[in-house]
C-alpha positions as a LaTeX table, in Angstrom:
\begin{tabular}{lrrr}
\hline
Residue & $x$ (\AA) & $y$ (\AA) & $z$ (\AA) \\
\hline
Met1 & 34.42 & 165.71 & 178.38 \\
Ile2 & 33.00 & 162.98 & 176.18 \\
Pro3 & 35.19 & 159.86 & 176.09 \\
Leu4 & 36.18 & 159.19 & 172.49 \\
Pro5 & 35.22 & 155.78 & 171.12 \\
Gln6 & 37.88 & 153.31 & 170.05 \\
Val7 & 38.43 & 152.64 & 166.37 \\
Ser8 & 37.11 & 149.11 & 166.83 \\
Gln9 & 33.87 & 150.49 & 168.27 \\
Val10 & 33.46 & 152.84 & 165.32 \\
Ala11 & 34.19 & 150.01 & 162.89 \\
Gln12 & 31.58 & 147.88 & 164.63 \\
Thr13 & 29.04 & 150.71 & 164.38 \\
Ile14 & 29.82 & 151.11 & 160.68 \\
Gln15 & 29.16 & 147.39 & 160.23 \\
Leu16 & 25.83 & 147.79 & 162.02 \\
Ala17 & 24.96 & 150.80 & 159.89 \\
Leu18 & 25.80 & 149.02 & 156.63 \\
Ala19 & 22.42 & 147.26 & 156.28 \\
Pro20 & 20.42 & 150.48 & 156.68 \\
Val21 & 22.72 & 152.20 & 154.20 \\
Phe22 & 22.05 & 149.45 & 151.65 \\
Leu23 & 18.37 & 149.94 & 152.36 \\
Leu24 & 18.82 & 153.63 & 151.52 \\
Ala25 & 20.35 & 152.63 & 148.18 \\
Gly26 & 17.32 & 150.46 & 147.44 \\
Ile27 & 14.93 & 153.23 & 148.42 \\
Gly28 & 16.86 & 155.58 & 146.14 \\
Ala29 & 16.45 & 153.18 & 143.22 \\
Phe30 & 12.73 & 152.89 & 143.93 \\
Leu31 & 12.44 & 156.69 & 144.07 \\
Asn32 & 14.14 & 156.85 & 140.68 \\
Val33 & 11.48 & 154.53 & 139.23 \\
Cys34 & 8.68 & 156.58 & 140.81 \\
Val35 & 10.06 & 159.88 & 139.55 \\
Ser36 & 10.48 & 158.44 & 136.05 \\
Arg37 & 6.86 & 157.27 & 136.04 \\
Leu38 & 5.73 & 160.67 & 137.31 \\
Ala39 & 7.65 & 162.41 & 134.53 \\
Arg40 & 6.04 & 160.19 & 131.88 \\
Ile41 & 2.58 & 160.81 & 133.34 \\
Ile42 & 3.18 & 164.56 & 133.31 \\
Asp43 & 4.39 & 164.46 & 129.70 \\
Arg44 & 1.30 & 162.52 & 128.67 \\
Ala45 & $-0.97$ & 164.92 & 130.60 \\
Arg46 & 0.54 & 167.91 & 128.81 \\
Ala47 & $-0.16$ & 166.31 & 125.44 \\
Val48 & $-3.70$ & 165.37 & 126.41 \\
Glu49 & $-4.37$ & 168.89 & 127.76 \\
Glu50 & $-3.83$ & 170.28 & 124.27 \\
Trp51 & $-6.15$ & 167.67 & 122.76 \\
Val52 & $-8.86$ & 168.40 & 125.34 \\
Leu53 & $-8.97$ & 172.00 & 124.17 \\
Ser54 & $-9.04$ & 171.14 & 120.48 \\
Thr55 & $-11.38$ & 168.15 & 120.28 \\
Arg56 & $-15.15$ & 167.82 & 120.28 \\
Gly57 & $-17.71$ & 165.07 & 120.80 \\
Lys58 & $-16.73$ & 161.54 & 121.78 \\
Glu59 & $-13.04$ & 162.21 & 121.26 \\
His60 & $-13.25$ & 165.17 & 123.67 \\
Asp61 & $-15.01$ & 163.04 & 126.28 \\
Arg62 & $-12.33$ & 160.37 & 125.90 \\
Met63 & $-9.57$ & 162.95 & 126.38 \\
Val64 & $-11.26$ & 164.42 & 129.46 \\
Ser65 & $-11.61$ & 160.94 & 130.93 \\
Glu66 & $-7.95$ & 160.20 & 130.24 \\
Ile67 & $-6.73$ & 163.44 & 131.81 \\
Arg68 & $-8.74$ & 162.71 & 134.95 \\
Val69 & $-7.05$ & 159.33 & 135.23 \\
Leu70 & $-3.66$ & 160.92 & 134.63 \\
Asp71 & $-4.37$ & 163.43 & 137.41 \\
Arg72 & $-5.27$ & 160.58 & 139.77 \\
Arg73 & $-2.11$ & 158.68 & 138.80 \\
Met74 & 0.01 & 161.77 & 139.52 \\
Ser75 & $-1.48$ & 161.97 & 143.00 \\
Val76 & $-0.88$ & 158.29 & 143.66 \\
Val77 & 2.76 & 158.40 & 142.48 \\
Asn78 & 3.33 & 161.53 & 144.58 \\
Gly79 & 2.02 & 159.58 & 147.57 \\
Ala80 & 4.47 & 156.74 & 146.89 \\
Ile81 & 7.32 & 159.25 & 146.59 \\
Phe82 & 6.32 & 160.93 & 149.86 \\
Leu83 & 6.17 & 157.60 & 151.71 \\
Ser84 & 9.54 & 156.51 & 150.32 \\
Val85 & 11.21 & 159.78 & 151.29 \\
Ala86 & 9.73 & 159.49 & 154.79 \\
Ser87 & 11.08 & 155.94 & 154.97 \\
Ala88 & 14.51 & 157.13 & 153.85 \\
Cys89 & 14.46 & 159.84 & 156.54 \\
Ala90 & 13.63 & 157.22 & 159.18 \\
Val91 & 16.54 & 155.07 & 157.97 \\
Cys92 & 18.86 & 158.08 & 158.17 \\
Leu93 & 17.74 & 158.63 & 161.76 \\
Val94 & 18.49 & 154.97 & 162.49 \\
Val95 & 22.06 & 155.42 & 161.26 \\
Ile96 & 22.43 & 158.65 & 163.23 \\
Leu97 & 21.16 & 156.99 & 166.40 \\
Leu98 & 23.52 & 154.05 & 165.91 \\
Phe99 & 26.46 & 156.41 & 165.84 \\
Ala100 & 25.10 & 158.64 & 168.61 \\
Gly101 & 24.57 & 155.61 & 170.82 \\
Asn102 & 28.15 & 154.53 & 170.24 \\
Leu103 & 29.61 & 158.00 & 170.69 \\
Phe104 & 27.70 & 158.85 & 173.87 \\
Asn105 & 27.54 & 155.28 & 175.16 \\
Ala106 & 23.76 & 155.58 & 175.26 \\
His107 & 21.29 & 152.71 & 175.11 \\
Leu108 & 19.25 & 153.62 & 172.05 \\
Gly109 & 18.18 & 150.13 & 171.02 \\
Thr110 & 14.47 & 150.78 & 171.46 \\
Pro111 & 14.37 & 154.02 & 169.42 \\
Val112 & 16.50 & 152.37 & 166.72 \\
Ala113 & 14.15 & 149.38 & 166.55 \\
Ile114 & 11.07 & 151.61 & 166.45 \\
Leu115 & 12.51 & 153.86 & 163.73 \\
Phe116 & 13.63 & 150.90 & 161.64 \\
Ser117 & 10.19 & 149.33 & 161.97 \\
Leu118 & 8.62 & 152.65 & 161.00 \\
Ala119 & 10.90 & 152.84 & 157.96 \\
Met120 & 9.78 & 149.37 & 156.88 \\
Val121 & 6.10 & 150.21 & 157.35 \\
Leu122 & 6.49 & 153.42 & 155.36 \\
Gln123 & 8.32 & 151.63 & 152.56 \\
Ala124 & 5.74 & 148.85 & 152.49 \\
Ala125 & 3.04 & 151.52 & 152.19 \\
Ala126 & 5.03 & 153.14 & 149.36 \\
Phe127 & 5.19 & 149.81 & 147.53 \\
Gly128 & 1.47 & 149.33 & 148.05 \\
Thr129 & 0.76 & 152.80 & 146.69 \\
Phe130 & 3.01 & 152.09 & 143.72 \\
Ile131 & 1.07 & 148.90 & 142.99 \\
Gln132 & $-2.12$ & 150.98 & 143.10 \\
Glu133 & $-0.67$ & 153.32 & 140.46 \\
Ile134 & 0.39 & 150.41 & 138.26 \\
Arg135 & $-3.05$ & 148.85 & 138.48 \\
Leu136 & $-4.68$ & 152.19 & 137.73 \\
Ala137 & $-2.45$ & 152.62 & 134.69 \\
Ser138 & $-3.04$ & 149.12 & 133.38 \\
Arg139 & $-6.82$ & 149.40 & 133.79 \\
Thr140 & $-7.00$ & 152.63 & 131.85 \\
Ile141 & $-4.55$ & 152.03 & 129.04 \\
His142 & $-6.47$ & 150.31 & 126.31 \\
Ile143 & $-6.22$ & 150.39 & 122.57 \\
Arg144 & $-9.60$ & 151.32 & 121.16 \\
Asn145 & $-11.43$ & 148.73 & 119.10 \\
Glu146 & $-11.68$ & 151.06 & 116.13 \\
Val147 & $-7.88$ & 151.13 & 116.05 \\
Leu148 & $-7.42$ & 147.42 & 116.75 \\
Tyr149 & $-9.82$ & 146.35 & 114.05 \\
His150 & $-9.24$ & 149.17 & 111.59 \\
Lys151 & $-9.25$ & 148.05 & 107.99 \\
Val152 & $-8.06$ & 150.18 & 105.17 \\
Glu153 & $-10.42$ & 150.17 & 102.28 \\
Glu154 & $-8.67$ & 148.89 & 99.22 \\
Glu155 & $-8.52$ & 151.25 & 96.35 \\
Glu156 & $-10.43$ & 150.01 & 93.40 \\
Ala157 & $-8.23$ & 149.42 & 90.44 \\
Thr158 & $-9.41$ & 151.48 & 87.50 \\
\hline
\end{tabular}
């Protein structure tokens, strides 16, 4: 029979698990940002898809170029989401191991440290991937010169 832990031991484990749980909240907020960006990219891609099919010439080439960039951005954001979810899973395993170690009186310090380090590496990679998507977006979003410097011809007064 497994000896049941004392309430003080459980409280101590909850205190230990509090930092990883806060980390999960932060990862959740970051995932929300990533998913919002992905949704906006998808909405833009759907609009551009229609224009690709209905335009010709230079405008068509510009739309095709934009949709290729949007496709790349979708892949990059999906990568950031995957890495963040993997990080969150590693953090969940850390919390589980903290409680399992307390419940079974097992020495799980090394696996906990390795998993927490893995979670941090995965989240750092997710942030790096997210920066890549932001840079990709900022490099490709430009207002064309013909729009920036467009002048309306004044109507001649008759």
